[in-house]
Amino acid sequence: EVQLVESGGGLAQPGRSLRLSCAASGFNFDDYAMHWVRQGPGKGLEWVSGISWNSGSIGYADSVKGRFTISRDNAKNSLYLQMNSLRAEDTALYYCAKDNRFYDSSGSLDYWGQGTLVTVSS
Amino acid sequence: QSALTQPASVSGSPGQSITISCTGTSSDIGNYNLVSWYQQHPGNTPKLMICEVSKRPSGVSNRFSGSKSGNTASLTISGLQAEDEADYYCSSYAGSSTSVVFGGGTKLTVL
């Protein structure tokens, strides 16, 4: 059974940093691209960042480019999101999600974690 | 990276069919056959309903179908049921660097 478990969320002041983690199990983690998607309170889904199976291809939404860094450790079956210079508008539930295409990225996300809540407020 | 455009809401009666549109650009929907649709019930995580424009993942009802023409994709739900009431989001692969773009979401109400 595929499981994605996010952690690392919490309350942060504007300008501070947080690091999110996602522990994956139940599939060959190093065969698939992975993504972070967020959902602000009462809002829609927003893609944040994606990383290919071998970290060779990485992308970011314009809203987080230059502030957030995605990474993965295939040996630990883990995905990460380093979030710096946090802003109030980064407040959201952050989901870790698996791409459904083997090796390549299709942008179709077939498994999602339950999310970790990030609140940015002074 | 502009969001895809979806209607804010649609509604239909049980047994009817509804279609939700999703409009993008030649950089996303128009350039790739990699449109996905997600269903999200309140308080739940999104569920992949359609991938690659029209493919249904295992376990998804055949009442759900997808299509694409030019820069616009569509999700059709036939034989509406009460449990279909949810938010629906489209997304598209948007090119290099594993980029993805979502629509703003459509709230489906089953009358």
Short mmCIF file of C-alpha atoms in Angstrom, two decimals:
data_model
loop_
_atom_site.label_atom_id
_atom_site.label_comp_id
_atom_site.label_asym_id
_atom_site.label_seq_id
_atom_site.Cartn_x
_atom_site.Cartn_y
_atom_site.Cartn_z
CA GLU A 1 0.00 0.00 0.00
CA VAL A 2 1.35 3.37 -1.04
CA GLN A 3 1.77 5.76 1.88
CA LEU A 4 2.97 9.33 1.91
CA VAL A 5 3.38 10.96 5.31
CA GLU A 6 4.23 14.63 5.56
CA SER A 7 5.76 16.32 8.58
CA GLY A 8 7.46 19.55 9.56
CA GLY A 9 4.58 21.98 9.36
CA GLY A 10 3.74 24.45 12.08
CA LEU A 11 3.64 28.12 12.94
CA ALA A 12 6.38 30.36 11.59
CA GLN A 13 6.87 34.10 11.64
CA PRO A 14 7.13 35.99 8.37
CA GLY A 15 10.66 35.85 7.02
CA ARG A 16 11.52 32.66 8.89
CA SER A 17 12.10 29.15 7.54
CA LEU A 18 10.54 25.71 7.74
CA ARG A 19 11.55 22.36 6.28
CA LEU A 20 8.87 19.90 5.26
CA SER A 21 9.51 16.19 4.90
CA CYS A 22 7.56 13.42 3.21
CA ALA A 23 8.22 9.78 4.03
CA ALA A 24 7.22 7.42 1.24
CA SER A 25 6.53 3.71 1.37
CA GLY A 26 4.78 0.98 -0.60
CA PHE A 27 6.37 1.72 -3.97
CA ASN A 28 9.78 2.10 -5.56
CA PHE A 29 10.34 5.72 -4.57
CA ASP A 30 13.36 6.21 -6.81
CA ASP A 31 11.35 5.36 -9.94
CA TYR A 32 8.94 8.29 -9.79
CA ALA A 33 8.85 12.05 -9.89
CA MET A 34 7.41 13.67 -6.79
CA HIS A 35 5.59 16.94 -6.19
CA TRP A 36 4.50 19.37 -3.49
CA VAL A 37 1.02 20.88 -3.84
CA ARG A 38 -0.56 23.32 -1.41
CA GLN A 39 -4.07 24.43 -0.58
CA GLY A 40 -4.70 27.66 1.27
CA PRO A 41 -7.62 27.87 3.69
CA GLY A 42 -10.81 27.73 1.64
CA LYS A 43 -8.83 27.92 -1.59
CA GLY A 44 -7.96 25.69 -4.52
CA LEU A 45 -4.98 23.51 -5.25
CA GLU A 46 -1.69 25.15 -6.21
CA TRP A 47 1.29 23.24 -7.53
CA VAL A 48 4.39 24.32 -5.64
CA SER A 49 7.29 22.25 -6.91
CA GLY A 50 8.26 19.00 -8.59
CA ILE A 51 11.39 16.88 -8.83
CA SER A 52 12.23 14.07 -11.22
CA TRP A 53 13.17 10.58 -10.11
CA ASN A 54 16.90 11.33 -10.16
CA SER A 55 16.71 15.02 -9.15
CA GLY A 56 17.85 15.92 -12.66
CA SER A 57 14.79 18.04 -13.39
CA ILE A 58 13.31 20.43 -10.84
CA GLY A 59 10.54 23.01 -11.20
CA TYR A 60 8.92 25.68 -9.05
CA ALA A 61 5.83 27.82 -9.18
CA ASP A 62 6.63 31.47 -9.79
CA SER A 63 5.16 32.28 -6.37
CA VAL A 64 7.89 30.33 -4.55
CA LYS A 65 10.81 30.48 -6.95
CA GLY A 66 13.95 31.67 -5.21
CA ARG A 67 12.51 31.01 -1.74
CA PHE A 68 11.69 27.29 -1.71
CA THR A 69 13.99 24.38 -2.53
CA ILE A 70 12.81 20.85 -3.26
CA SER A 71 15.06 17.84 -2.79
CA ARG A 72 14.87 14.11 -2.34
CA ASP A 73 16.91 11.33 -0.78
CA ASN A 74 16.16 8.10 -2.61
CA ALA A 75 18.17 6.08 -0.11
CA LYS A 76 15.78 7.28 2.61
CA ASN A 77 12.61 7.23 0.47
CA SER A 78 12.09 10.85 1.44
CA LEU A 79 11.07 14.11 -0.21
CA TYR A 80 11.79 17.52 1.26
CA LEU A 81 10.77 21.15 0.84
CA GLN A 82 12.97 23.84 2.35
CA MET A 83 10.89 26.98 2.70
CA ASN A 84 12.74 30.24 3.34
CA SER A 85 11.58 33.85 3.60
CA LEU A 86 8.07 32.71 4.44
CA ARG A 87 5.16 35.03 3.78
CA ALA A 88 1.61 35.13 5.09
CA GLU A 89 0.39 33.98 1.69
CA ASP A 90 2.36 30.74 2.09
CA THR A 91 -0.13 29.67 4.77
CA ALA A 92 -1.63 26.44 3.49
CA LEU A 93 -1.94 22.70 3.84
CA TYR A 94 1.06 21.25 2.01
CA TYR A 95 0.59 17.91 0.27
CA CYS A 96 3.27 15.54 -0.94
CA ALA A 97 2.13 13.70 -4.07
CA LYS A 98 3.47 10.96 -6.34
CA ASP A 99 3.59 11.26 -10.11
CA ASN A 100 1.94 8.34 -11.86
CA ARG A 101 4.46 7.94 -14.68
CA PHE A 102 7.41 5.62 -14.40
CA TYR A 103 10.69 7.62 -14.48
CA ASP A 104 9.30 10.53 -16.50
CA SER A 105 6.86 13.14 -15.17
CA SER A 106 3.33 13.40 -16.48
CA GLY A 107 1.99 15.77 -13.88
CA SER A 108 -0.74 13.29 -12.93
CA LEU A 109 -0.64 12.77 -9.19
CA ASP A 110 -2.02 9.38 -8.22
CA TYR A 111 -1.23 9.27 -4.51
CA TRP A 112 -1.40 12.09 -1.99
CA GLY A 113 -0.42 12.38 1.64
CA GLN A 114 -2.75 13.83 4.24
CA GLY A 115 -0.85 17.09 4.27
CA THR A 116 1.00 19.17 6.83
CA LEU A 117 -0.28 22.58 7.83
CA VAL A 118 1.96 25.61 7.56
CA THR A 119 0.83 28.84 9.17
CA VAL A 120 2.83 32.00 8.66
CA SER A 121 1.90 34.70 11.11
CA SER A 122 3.49 37.10 13.53
CA GLN B 1 2.38 30.05 -15.09
CA SER B 2 -1.22 31.23 -15.21
CA ALA B 3 -3.84 29.02 -13.61
CA LEU B 4 -6.16 27.11 -15.89
CA THR B 5 -9.69 28.55 -16.09
CA GLN B 6 -12.64 26.57 -14.76
CA PRO B 7 -16.22 27.65 -13.99
CA ALA B 8 -16.65 28.34 -10.30
CA SER B 9 -19.70 26.13 -10.05
CA VAL B 10 -21.91 23.74 -11.96
CA SER B 11 -25.00 21.85 -10.91
CA GLY B 12 -27.18 19.04 -12.10
CA SER B 13 -29.93 16.71 -10.97
CA PRO B 14 -29.43 13.04 -10.19
CA GLY B 15 -29.22 10.98 -13.36
CA GLN B 16 -28.29 13.93 -15.54
CA SER B 17 -24.93 14.61 -17.17
CA ILE B 18 -22.74 17.63 -16.58
CA THR B 19 -19.56 18.88 -18.21
CA ILE B 20 -16.85 20.97 -16.59
CA SER B 21 -14.53 22.90 -18.87
CA CYS B 22 -10.90 23.75 -18.28
CA THR B 23 -9.21 26.32 -20.50
CA GLY B 24 -5.48 26.76 -20.75
CA THR B 25 -3.02 27.88 -23.38
CA SER B 26 -0.84 26.49 -26.11
CA SER B 27 1.91 26.15 -23.49
CA ASP B 28 0.04 23.67 -21.37
CA ILE B 29 -3.23 21.98 -22.38
CA GLY B 30 -2.75 22.74 -26.05
CA ASN B 31 0.78 21.35 -26.13
CA TYR B 32 0.48 18.15 -24.11
CA ASN B 33 -2.00 15.31 -23.82
CA LEU B 34 -1.34 15.34 -20.09
CA VAL B 35 -4.51 16.76 -18.59
CA SER B 36 -5.69 15.36 -15.26
CA TRP B 37 -8.86 15.78 -13.24
CA TYR B 38 -9.18 15.47 -9.47
CA GLN B 39 -12.17 15.10 -7.18
CA GLN B 40 -11.99 16.51 -3.66
CA HIS B 41 -14.69 16.06 -1.07
CA PRO B 42 -14.65 18.50 1.88
CA GLY B 43 -11.97 17.58 4.37
CA ASN B 44 -10.49 14.90 2.11
CA THR B 45 -7.40 14.68 -0.04
CA PRO B 46 -7.72 15.04 -3.83
CA LYS B 47 -8.41 11.87 -5.81
CA LEU B 48 -7.15 11.36 -9.35
CA MET B 49 -10.16 10.71 -11.60
CA ILE B 50 -8.76 11.19 -15.10
CA CYS B 51 -5.19 11.26 -16.40
CA GLU B 52 -3.69 11.78 -19.85
CA VAL B 53 -6.87 13.59 -20.98
CA SER B 54 -9.19 10.60 -20.98
CA LYS B 55 -7.72 7.64 -19.08
CA ARG B 56 -9.44 6.42 -15.94
CA PRO B 57 -7.25 5.06 -13.16
CA SER B 58 -8.25 1.69 -11.78
CA GLY B 59 -11.35 1.92 -9.60
CA VAL B 60 -12.76 5.12 -11.08
CA SER B 61 -16.31 4.81 -12.34
CA ASN B 62 -16.86 4.84 -16.10
CA ARG B 63 -19.41 7.59 -15.50
CA PHE B 64 -16.40 9.90 -15.55
CA SER B 65 -14.87 10.75 -18.91
CA GLY B 66 -12.43 13.31 -20.22
CA SER B 67 -11.69 14.95 -23.54
CA LYS B 68 -9.68 17.77 -25.06
CA SER B 69 -9.96 20.12 -27.99
CA GLY B 70 -7.26 22.66 -28.62
CA ASN B 71 -6.52 24.54 -25.41
CA THR B 72 -9.66 23.35 -23.61
CA ALA B 73 -10.21 20.12 -21.73
CA SER B 74 -13.49 18.83 -20.40
CA LEU B 75 -14.70 16.45 -17.72
CA THR B 76 -18.08 14.85 -18.19
CA ILE B 77 -19.93 13.07 -15.43
CA SER B 78 -22.90 11.03 -16.58
CA GLY B 79 -25.67 9.58 -14.45
CA LEU B 80 -25.05 12.09 -11.66
CA GLN B 81 -25.18 10.69 -8.16
CA ALA B 82 -25.33 12.45 -4.80
CA GLU B 83 -21.81 11.30 -3.95
CA ASP B 84 -20.45 13.13 -6.99
CA GLU B 85 -21.03 16.41 -5.18
CA ALA B 86 -17.49 17.71 -4.62
CA ASP B 87 -14.88 20.12 -5.90
CA TYR B 88 -13.22 19.22 -9.18
CA TYR B 89 -9.82 20.44 -10.32
CA CYS B 90 -8.14 20.12 -13.67
CA SER B 91 -4.41 20.24 -14.16
CA SER B 92 -1.97 20.06 -17.02
CA TYR B 93 1.67 19.26 -17.45
CA ALA B 94 3.29 22.53 -18.48
CA GLY B 95 6.64 21.57 -19.86
CA SER B 96 10.18 21.52 -18.64
CA SER B 97 11.22 21.01 -15.08
CA THR B 98 8.26 18.85 -14.08
CA SER B 99 6.00 21.90 -14.14
CA VAL B 100 2.30 21.50 -13.46
CA VAL B 101 -0.55 24.02 -13.49
CA PHE B 102 -3.94 23.63 -11.80
CA GLY B 103 -7.32 25.13 -12.50
CA GLY B 104 -9.10 27.18 -9.87
CA GLY B 105 -11.60 24.42 -9.15
CA THR B 106 -15.29 23.86 -9.82
CA LYS B 107 -17.86 23.13 -7.16
CA LEU B 108 -20.35 20.55 -8.36
CA THR B 109 -23.74 20.61 -6.68
CA VAL B 110 -26.13 17.71 -7.16
CA LEU B 111 -29.59 19.18 -6.79
#
